[in-house]
Amino acid sequence: MQLSAQNWDINTVKTINKWDVHGLSRGLSASGVILPVGVPAAMGIYALIKKDQPLLKDAIYIGTSVIEAVGITYAAKHIIGRDRPFVKYPDKIHVYGAPDADSPSFPSGHTAAAFSLATSLSITYPKWYVIAPSAVWACGVGFARINQGVHYPSDVVAGAAIGVGCAFANIYINRWLNKILFKKK
């Protein structure tokens, strides 16, 4: 017996999975791994080269926010162990891209990383031209994961909540970390 929330989850995946935007979804999905690693890494490398301590602190804050979000989602995936939609419903959901059928579905790690990056960038640089594109991109990553048939909407919502939560929690965690790394209050 399925609950109506489960029906909503699978029915939404079935609907979005049929939309023929799989090329765009592949790109967005890949960016959900590349940008959360690349942006803070590039910021950190540039900061080290230029000896720019404030930028280095920003890079560490953003990078550790992403690392926390990925770590939490990885642990939750393996504790919860939910099958991916294309695995559970192979007759209803077509997978696009290169899936990892052995990796659990809940929560979405790509979405958590994307929302962690978008939120920490928006907190660090609170300008509309950072916030708006970051938010649209992070939502696009979540949509792409559903469109590819690898996540349910509830996976994406949980991933987004973890990403946002880590970015906010990391404001306080990095105050402590900065004292250790930079020997200042």
CSV table of N, CA and C in Angstrom, one decimal, residues 31-175:
chain,number,residue,atom,x,y,z
A,31,SER,N,26.9,20.1,-14.0
A,31,SER,CA,27.3,21.4,-13.3
A,31,SER,C,27.1,21.3,-11.8
A,32,GLY,N,26.2,20.4,-11.4
A,32,GLY,CA,25.9,20.2,-9.9
A,32,GLY,C,27.1,19.6,-9.2
A,33,VAL,N,28.0,19.0,-9.9
A,33,VAL,CA,29.2,18.5,-9.4
A,33,VAL,C,30.4,19.4,-9.6
A,34,ILE,N,30.5,19.9,-10.9
A,34,ILE,CA,31.7,20.7,-11.3
A,34,ILE,C,31.7,22.0,-10.6
A,35,LEU,N,30.7,22.8,-10.6
A,35,LEU,CA,30.7,24.1,-10.0
A,35,LEU,C,30.9,24.1,-8.5
A,36,PRO,N,30.2,23.2,-7.7
A,36,PRO,CA,30.4,23.3,-6.3
A,36,PRO,C,31.9,22.9,-5.9
A,37,VAL,N,32.6,22.2,-6.7
A,37,VAL,CA,34.0,21.9,-6.4
A,37,VAL,C,34.9,23.0,-7.0
A,38,GLY,N,34.6,23.4,-8.3
A,38,GLY,CA,35.4,24.3,-9.0
A,38,GLY,C,35.4,25.8,-8.5
A,39,VAL,N,34.2,26.3,-8.1
A,39,VAL,CA,34.1,27.7,-7.7
A,39,VAL,C,35.0,27.9,-6.4
A,40,PRO,N,34.7,27.2,-5.3
A,40,PRO,CA,35.6,27.5,-4.2
A,40,PRO,C,37.1,27.2,-4.4
A,41,ALA,N,37.3,26.1,-5.2
A,41,ALA,CA,38.7,25.8,-5.5
A,41,ALA,C,39.4,26.9,-6.3
A,42,ALA,N,38.7,27.4,-7.3
A,42,ALA,CA,39.3,28.5,-8.1
A,42,ALA,C,39.5,29.8,-7.2
A,43,MET,N,38.5,30.1,-6.4
A,43,MET,CA,38.6,31.2,-5.5
A,43,MET,C,39.8,31.0,-4.5
A,44,GLY,N,40.0,29.8,-4.0
A,44,GLY,CA,41.1,29.6,-3.1
A,44,GLY,C,42.4,29.7,-3.7
A,45,ILE,N,42.6,29.1,-4.9
A,45,ILE,CA,43.8,29.2,-5.6
A,45,ILE,C,44.2,30.6,-6.0
A,46,TYR,N,43.2,31.4,-6.5
A,46,TYR,CA,43.4,32.8,-6.8
A,46,TYR,C,43.8,33.6,-5.5
A,47,ALA,N,43.1,33.3,-4.4
A,47,ALA,CA,43.4,34.0,-3.2
A,47,ALA,C,44.8,33.7,-2.7
A,48,LEU,N,45.3,32.5,-2.8
A,48,LEU,CA,46.6,32.1,-2.4
A,48,LEU,C,47.7,32.8,-3.3
A,49,ILE,N,47.4,32.8,-4.6
A,49,ILE,CA,48.3,33.5,-5.5
A,49,ILE,C,48.4,35.0,-5.2
A,50,LYS,N,47.3,35.6,-5.0
A,50,LYS,CA,47.3,37.0,-4.8
A,50,LYS,C,47.5,37.4,-3.3
A,51,LYS,N,47.6,36.4,-2.4
A,51,LYS,CA,47.7,36.6,-1.0
A,51,LYS,C,46.6,37.5,-0.5
A,52,ASP,N,45.4,37.1,-0.9
A,52,ASP,CA,44.2,37.8,-0.5
A,52,ASP,C,43.4,37.0,0.6
A,53,GLN,N,43.7,37.4,1.8
A,53,GLN,CA,43.2,36.6,3.0
A,53,GLN,C,41.6,36.7,3.0
A,54,PRO,N,41.0,37.9,2.8
A,54,PRO,CA,39.5,37.9,2.8
A,54,PRO,C,38.9,36.9,1.8
A,55,LEU,N,39.5,36.9,0.6
A,55,LEU,CA,39.0,36.0,-0.4
A,55,LEU,C,39.2,34.5,0.0
A,56,LEU,N,40.4,34.3,0.6
A,56,LEU,CA,40.7,32.9,1.0
A,56,LEU,C,39.6,32.5,2.1
A,57,LYS,N,39.3,33.4,3.0
A,57,LYS,CA,38.3,33.0,4.0
A,57,LYS,C,36.9,32.7,3.3
A,58,ASP,N,36.6,33.5,2.3
A,58,ASP,CA,35.3,33.3,1.6
A,58,ASP,C,35.4,31.9,0.9
A,59,ALA,N,36.5,31.6,0.3
A,59,ALA,CA,36.7,30.3,-0.4
A,59,ALA,C,36.5,29.1,0.6
A,60,ILE,N,37.1,29.3,1.7
A,60,ILE,CA,37.1,28.2,2.7
A,60,ILE,C,35.6,28.1,3.2
A,61,TYR,N,35.0,29.2,3.5
A,61,TYR,CA,33.6,29.1,3.9
A,61,TYR,C,32.7,28.4,2.9
A,62,ILE,N,32.8,28.8,1.6
A,62,ILE,CA,32.0,28.3,0.6
A,62,ILE,C,32.3,26.8,0.4
A,63,GLY,N,33.6,26.5,0.3
A,63,GLY,CA,34.1,25.1,0.1
A,63,GLY,C,33.7,24.2,1.3
A,64,THR,N,33.8,24.6,2.5
A,64,THR,CA,33.4,23.8,3.6
A,64,THR,C,31.9,23.6,3.7
A,65,SER,N,31.2,24.6,3.3
A,65,SER,CA,29.7,24.5,3.2
A,65,SER,C,29.3,23.3,2.3
A,66,VAL,N,30.0,23.3,1.1
A,66,VAL,CA,29.7,22.3,0.1
A,66,VAL,C,30.1,20.9,0.6
A,67,ILE,N,31.3,20.8,1.2
A,67,ILE,CA,31.8,19.6,1.8
A,67,ILE,C,30.9,19.0,2.8
A,68,GLU,N,30.4,19.9,3.7
A,68,GLU,CA,29.4,19.4,4.7
A,68,GLU,C,28.1,18.9,4.1
A,69,ALA,N,27.6,19.6,3.1
A,69,ALA,CA,26.4,19.2,2.5
A,69,ALA,C,26.5,17.8,1.8
A,70,VAL,N,27.7,17.7,1.1
A,70,VAL,CA,27.9,16.4,0.4
A,70,VAL,C,28.1,15.3,1.5
A,71,GLY,N,28.8,15.6,2.5
A,71,GLY,CA,29.0,14.5,3.6
A,71,GLY,C,27.7,14.1,4.2
A,72,ILE,N,26.9,15.1,4.5
A,72,ILE,CA,25.6,14.7,5.2
A,72,ILE,C,24.7,13.9,4.2
A,73,THR,N,24.7,14.3,2.9
A,73,THR,CA,23.8,13.6,2.0
A,73,THR,C,24.4,12.2,1.8
A,74,TYR,N,25.7,12.1,1.7
A,74,TYR,CA,26.3,10.7,1.5
A,74,TYR,C,25.9,9.8,2.7
A,75,ALA,N,26.0,10.3,3.9
A,75,ALA,CA,25.7,9.5,5.0
A,75,ALA,C,24.2,9.2,5.1
A,76,ALA,N,23.4,10.2,4.8
A,76,ALA,CA,21.9,9.9,4.8
A,76,ALA,C,21.5,8.9,3.7
A,77,LYS,N,22.1,9.0,2.5
A,77,LYS,CA,21.8,8.1,1.5
A,77,LYS,C,22.0,6.6,1.9
A,78,HIS,N,23.1,6.4,2.6
A,78,HIS,CA,23.5,5.0,2.9
A,78,HIS,C,22.8,4.6,4.2
A,79,ILE,N,22.3,5.5,5.0
A,79,ILE,CA,21.5,5.1,6.2
A,79,ILE,C,20.0,4.8,5.7
A,80,ILE,N,19.5,5.6,4.8
A,80,ILE,CA,18.1,5.5,4.4
A,80,ILE,C,18.0,4.4,3.3
A,81,GLY,N,18.8,4.4,2.4
A,81,GLY,CA,18.9,3.4,1.3
A,81,GLY,C,17.7,3.3,0.4
A,82,ARG,N,17.1,4.4,0.0
A,82,ARG,CA,16.0,4.5,-0.9
A,82,ARG,C,16.5,4.2,-2.4
A,83,ASP,N,15.8,3.3,-3.0
A,83,ASP,CA,16.1,3.0,-4.5
A,83,ASP,C,15.8,4.3,-5.3
A,84,ARG,N,16.5,4.4,-6.4
A,84,ARG,CA,16.3,5.5,-7.3
A,84,ARG,C,15.0,5.2,-8.1
A,85,PRO,N,14.3,6.2,-8.6
A,85,PRO,CA,13.0,6.0,-9.3
A,85,PRO,C,13.2,5.0,-10.5
A,86,PHE,N,14.2,5.1,-11.3
A,86,PHE,CA,14.4,4.2,-12.5
A,86,PHE,C,14.6,2.8,-12.1
A,87,VAL,N,15.2,2.6,-10.9
A,87,VAL,CA,15.4,1.2,-10.4
A,87,VAL,C,14.1,0.7,-9.8
A,88,LYS,N,13.4,1.5,-9.1
A,88,LYS,CA,12.1,1.0,-8.5
A,88,LYS,C,11.0,0.8,-9.5
A,89,TYR,N,11.0,1.7,-10.5
A,89,TYR,CA,9.9,1.7,-11.5
A,89,TYR,C,10.5,1.7,-12.9
A,90,PRO,N,11.2,0.6,-13.2
A,90,PRO,CA,11.8,0.5,-14.6
A,90,PRO,C,10.8,0.6,-15.7
A,91,ASP,N,9.6,0.2,-15.5
A,91,ASP,CA,8.6,0.2,-16.5
A,91,ASP,C,7.9,1.6,-16.7
A,92,LYS,N,8.2,2.5,-15.7
A,92,LYS,CA,7.6,3.8,-15.8
A,92,LYS,C,8.6,5.0,-16.0
A,93,ILE,N,9.8,4.8,-15.5
A,93,ILE,CA,10.8,5.8,-15.5
A,93,ILE,C,12.0,5.4,-16.4
A,94,HIS,N,12.3,6.3,-17.4
A,94,HIS,CA,13.5,6.0,-18.2
A,94,HIS,C,14.6,6.9,-17.7
A,95,VAL,N,15.8,6.3,-17.5
A,95,VAL,CA,16.9,7.0,-17.0
A,95,VAL,C,17.7,7.6,-18.2
A,96,TYR,N,18.1,8.8,-18.0
A,96,TYR,CA,18.9,9.5,-19.0
A,96,TYR,C,20.3,9.8,-18.4
A,97,GLY,N,21.3,9.7,-19.2
A,97,GLY,CA,22.7,9.9,-18.6
A,97,GLY,C,23.3,8.6,-18.1
A,98,ALA,N,24.3,8.8,-17.4
A,98,ALA,CA,25.0,7.6,-16.8
A,98,ALA,C,24.7,7.5,-15.3
A,99,PRO,N,23.7,6.7,-15.0
A,99,PRO,CA,23.2,6.6,-13.6
A,99,PRO,C,24.1,5.7,-12.8
A,100,ASP,N,24.1,5.9,-11.5
A,100,ASP,CA,24.7,5.0,-10.6
A,100,ASP,C,23.6,4.2,-9.8
A,101,ALA,N,23.2,3.1,-10.4
A,101,ALA,CA,22.0,2.4,-9.9
A,101,ALA,C,22.3,1.8,-8.5
A,102,ASP,N,23.6,1.7,-8.1
A,102,ASP,CA,23.9,1.2,-6.8
A,102,ASP,C,23.9,2.3,-5.7
A,103,SER,N,23.9,3.5,-6.1
A,103,SER,CA,23.9,4.6,-5.1
A,103,SER,C,22.4,4.9,-4.8
A,104,PRO,N,22.1,5.0,-3.5
A,104,PRO,CA,20.8,5.3,-3.0
A,104,PRO,C,20.3,6.7,-3.5
A,105,SER,N,19.0,6.9,-3.4
A,105,SER,CA,18.4,8.1,-4.0
A,105,SER,C,18.2,9.3,-3.0
A,106,PHE,N,17.9,9.0,-1.8
A,106,PHE,CA,17.5,10.0,-0.8
A,106,PHE,C,18.6,10.4,0.1
A,107,PRO,N,18.9,11.6,0.2
A,107,PRO,CA,18.6,12.8,-0.5
A,107,PRO,C,19.5,13.0,-1.7
A,108,SER,N,19.2,14.0,-2.5
A,108,SER,CA,19.9,14.3,-3.7
A,108,SER,C,21.2,15.1,-3.4
A,109,GLY,N,22.4,14.4,-3.6
A,109,GLY,CA,23.7,15.0,-3.4
A,109,GLY,C,24.0,16.1,-4.3
A,110,HIS,N,23.6,16.0,-5.6
A,110,HIS,CA,23.9,17.1,-6.6
A,110,HIS,C,23.1,18.3,-6.1
A,111,THR,N,21.9,18.1,-5.7
A,111,THR,CA,21.0,19.3,-5.3
A,111,THR,C,21.6,19.9,-4.0
A,112,ALA,N,22.0,19.1,-3.1
A,112,ALA,CA,22.5,19.6,-1.8
A,112,ALA,C,23.8,20.4,-2.1
A,113,ALA,N,24.7,19.9,-3.0
A,113,ALA,CA,25.9,20.7,-3.3
A,113,ALA,C,25.5,22.0,-4.0
A,114,ALA,N,24.6,21.9,-5.0
A,114,ALA,CA,24.2,23.1,-5.7
A,114,ALA,C,23.6,24.2,-4.8
A,115,PHE,N,22.7,23.8,-3.9
A,115,PHE,CA,22.1,24.7,-3.0
A,115,PHE,C,23.0,25.2,-2.0
A,116,SER,N,24.0,24.4,-1.5
A,116,SER,CA,25.0,24.9,-0.6
A,116,SER,C,25.9,25.9,-1.3
A,117,LEU,N,26.3,25.7,-2.5
A,117,LEU,CA,27.1,26.7,-3.3
A,117,LEU,C,26.3,28.0,-3.5
A,118,ALA,N,25.1,27.8,-4.0
A,118,ALA,CA,24.2,29.0,-4.3
A,118,ALA,C,24.0,29.8,-3.0
A,119,THR,N,23.7,29.2,-1.9
A,119,THR,CA,23.3,29.9,-0.7
A,119,THR,C,24.6,30.5,-0.1
A,120,SER,N,25.7,29.8,-0.1
A,120,SER,CA,26.9,30.4,0.5
A,120,SER,C,27.4,31.5,-0.3
A,121,LEU,N,27.3,31.4,-1.6
A,121,LEU,CA,27.7,32.6,-2.5
A,121,LEU,C,26.8,33.8,-2.2
A,122,SER,N,25.5,33.5,-2.1
A,122,SER,CA,24.5,34.6,-1.9
A,122,SER,C,24.7,35.2,-0.5
A,123,ILE,N,25.1,34.5,0.5
A,123,ILE,CA,25.4,35.0,1.8
A,123,ILE,C,26.7,35.9,1.8
A,124,THR,N,27.7,35.4,1.1
A,124,THR,CA,29.0,36.0,1.0
A,124,THR,C,28.9,37.3,0.1
A,125,TYR,N,28.2,37.2,-1.0
A,125,TYR,CA,28.1,38.3,-1.9
A,125,TYR,C,26.6,38.6,-2.1
A,126,PRO,N,26.0,39.3,-1.2
A,126,PRO,CA,24.5,39.5,-1.2
A,126,PRO,C,24.1,40.6,-2.2
A,127,LYS,N,24.3,40.3,-3.5
A,127,LYS,CA,23.8,41.2,-4.6
A,127,LYS,C,22.9,40.4,-5.4
A,128,TRP,N,21.9,41.1,-6.0
A,128,TRP,CA,20.9,40.5,-6.8
A,128,TRP,C,21.5,39.6,-8.0
A,129,TYR,N,22.6,40.1,-8.5
A,129,TYR,CA,23.2,39.5,-9.7
A,129,TYR,C,24.0,38.3,-9.3
A,130,VAL,N,24.2,38.0,-8.0
A,130,VAL,CA,24.7,36.7,-7.5
A,130,VAL,C,23.6,35.8,-7.0
A,131,ILE,N,22.6,36.4,-6.3
A,131,ILE,CA,21.5,35.6,-5.7
A,131,ILE,C,20.6,35.0,-6.8
A,132,ALA,N,20.1,35.9,-7.7
A,132,ALA,CA,19.2,35.4,-8.7
A,132,ALA,C,19.7,34.3,-9.6
A,133,PRO,N,20.9,34.5,-10.2
A,133,PRO,CA,21.4,33.3,-11.1
A,133,PRO,C,21.7,32.1,-10.2
A,134,SER,N,22.2,32.3,-9.0
A,134,SER,CA,22.6,31.1,-8.2
A,134,SER,C,21.4,30.3,-7.8
A,135,ALA,N,20.3,31.0,-7.5
A,135,ALA,CA,19.0,30.3,-7.1
A,135,ALA,C,18.4,29.6,-8.3
A,136,VAL,N,18.4,30.3,-9.5
A,136,VAL,CA,17.9,29.7,-10.7
A,136,VAL,C,18.7,28.4,-11.1
A,137,TRP,N,20.0,28.6,-11.0
A,137,TRP,CA,20.9,27.4,-11.3
A,137,TRP,C,20.7,26.3,-10.4
A,138,ALA,N,20.6,26.5,-9.1
A,138,ALA,CA,20.4,25.4,-8.1
A,138,ALA,C,19.1,24.7,-8.3
A,139,CYS,N,18.0,25.5,-8.5
A,139,CYS,CA,16.7,24.9,-8.8
A,139,CYS,C,16.8,24.1,-10.1
A,140,GLY,N,17.6,24.6,-11.1
A,140,GLY,CA,17.7,23.8,-12.4
A,140,GLY,C,18.4,22.5,-12.1
A,141,VAL,N,19.4,22.5,-11.3
A,141,VAL,CA,20.1,21.2,-11.0
A,141,VAL,C,19.1,20.2,-10.4
A,142,GLY,N,18.3,20.7,-9.4
A,142,GLY,CA,17.3,19.8,-8.8
A,142,GLY,C,16.3,19.3,-9.9
A,143,PHE,N,15.8,20.2,-10.7
A,143,PHE,CA,14.9,19.8,-11.8
A,143,PHE,C,15.5,18.8,-12.7
A,144,ALA,N,16.8,19.0,-13.0
A,144,ALA,CA,17.5,18.1,-13.9
A,144,ALA,C,17.6,16.7,-13.4
A,145,ARG,N,17.8,16.6,-12.1
A,145,ARG,CA,17.9,15.2,-11.5
A,145,ARG,C,16.6,14.5,-11.5
A,146,ILE,N,15.5,15.2,-11.4
A,146,ILE,CA,14.1,14.6,-11.6
A,146,ILE,C,13.9,14.2,-13.1
A,147,ASN,N,14.2,15.1,-14.0
A,147,ASN,CA,14.1,14.9,-15.4
A,147,ASN,C,14.9,13.7,-15.9
A,148,GLN,N,16.0,13.5,-15.3
A,148,GLN,CA,16.8,12.3,-15.7
A,148,GLN,C,16.3,11.0,-15.1
A,149,GLY,N,15.4,11.1,-14.2
A,149,GLY,CA,14.8,9.9,-13.7
A,149,GLY,C,15.6,9.3,-12.5
A,150,VAL,N,16.5,10.1,-12.0
A,150,VAL,CA,17.4,9.5,-10.9
A,150,VAL,C,17.0,10.0,-9.5
A,151,HIS,N,16.1,10.9,-9.4
A,151,HIS,CA,15.6,11.4,-8.1
A,151,HIS,C,14.1,11.7,-8.1
A,152,TYR,N,13.5,11.5,-7.0
A,152,TYR,CA,12.1,11.9,-6.7
A,152,TYR,C,12.2,13.4,-6.3
A,153,PRO,N,11.1,14.1,-6.4
A,153,PRO,CA,11.0,15.5,-5.9
A,153,PRO,C,11.4,15.6,-4.4
A,154,SER,N,10.9,14.6,-3.6
A,154,SER,CA,11.3,14.6,-2.2
A,154,SER,C,12.8,14.5,-1.9
A,155,ASP,N,13.5,13.8,-2.8
A,155,ASP,CA,15.0,13.7,-2.7
A,155,ASP,C,15.6,15.1,-2.9
A,156,VAL,N,15.0,15.8,-3.9
A,156,VAL,CA,15.5,17.1,-4.3
A,156,VAL,C,15.2,18.1,-3.2
A,157,VAL,N,14.0,18.1,-2.7
A,157,VAL,CA,13.6,19.0,-1.6
A,157,VAL,C,14.5,18.8,-0.4
A,158,ALA,N,14.8,17.6,0.0
A,158,ALA,CA,15.7,17.3,1.1
A,158,ALA,C,17.1,17.7,0.8
A,159,GLY,N,17.6,17.5,-0.4
A,159,GLY,CA,18.9,17.9,-0.7
A,159,GLY,C,19.0,19.4,-0.7
A,160,ALA,N,18.0,20.2,-1.2
A,160,ALA,CA,18.0,21.6,-1.1
A,160,ALA,C,18.0,22.1,0.3
A,161,ALA,N,17.2,21.5,1.2
A,161,ALA,CA,17.2,21.9,2.6
A,161,ALA,C,18.6,21.6,3.3
A,162,ILE,N,19.2,20.5,3.0
A,162,ILE,CA,20.5,20.2,3.5
A,162,ILE,C,21.5,21.3,3.0
A,163,GLY,N,21.5,21.6,1.8
A,163,GLY,CA,22.4,22.5,1.2
A,163,GLY,C,22.3,23.9,1.8
A,164,VAL,N,21.1,24.4,1.9
A,164,VAL,CA,20.8,25.7,2.5
A,164,VAL,C,21.2,25.7,4.0
A,165,GLY,N,20.8,24.6,4.7
A,165,GLY,CA,21.1,24.5,6.1
A,165,GLY,C,22.6,24.5,6.4
A,166,CYS,N,23.4,23.8,5.6
A,166,CYS,CA,24.8,23.8,5.7
A,166,CYS,C,25.4,25.1,5.5
A,167,ALA,N,25.0,25.9,4.5
A,167,ALA,CA,25.5,27.2,4.2
A,167,ALA,C,25.2,28.1,5.4
A,168,PHE,N,24.1,28.1,6.0
A,168,PHE,CA,23.8,28.9,7.2
A,168,PHE,C,24.5,28.4,8.4
A,169,ALA,N,24.6,27.1,8.7
A,169,ALA,CA,25.3,26.6,9.8
A,169,ALA,C,26.8,26.9,9.7
A,170,ASN,N,27.3,26.9,8.5
A,170,ASN,CA,28.7,27.1,8.3
A,170,ASN,C,29.2,28.6,8.6
A,171,ILE,N,28.2,29.5,8.6
A,171,ILE,CA,28.6,30.9,9.0
A,171,ILE,C,29.2,30.8,10.4
A,172,TYR,N,28.6,30.1,11.3
A,172,TYR,CA,29.1,30.0,12.7
A,172,TYR,C,30.3,29.0,12.8
A,173,ILE,N,30.2,27.9,12.1
A,173,ILE,CA,31.4,27.0,12.1
A,173,ILE,C,32.6,27.6,11.6
A,174,ASN,N,32.5,28.5,10.6
A,174,ASN,CA,33.7,29.1,10.0
A,174,ASN,C,34.3,30.2,10.9
A,175,ARG,N,33.5,30.8,11.8
A,175,ARG,CA,34.0,31.7,12.8
A,175,ARG,C,35.1,31.0,13.6
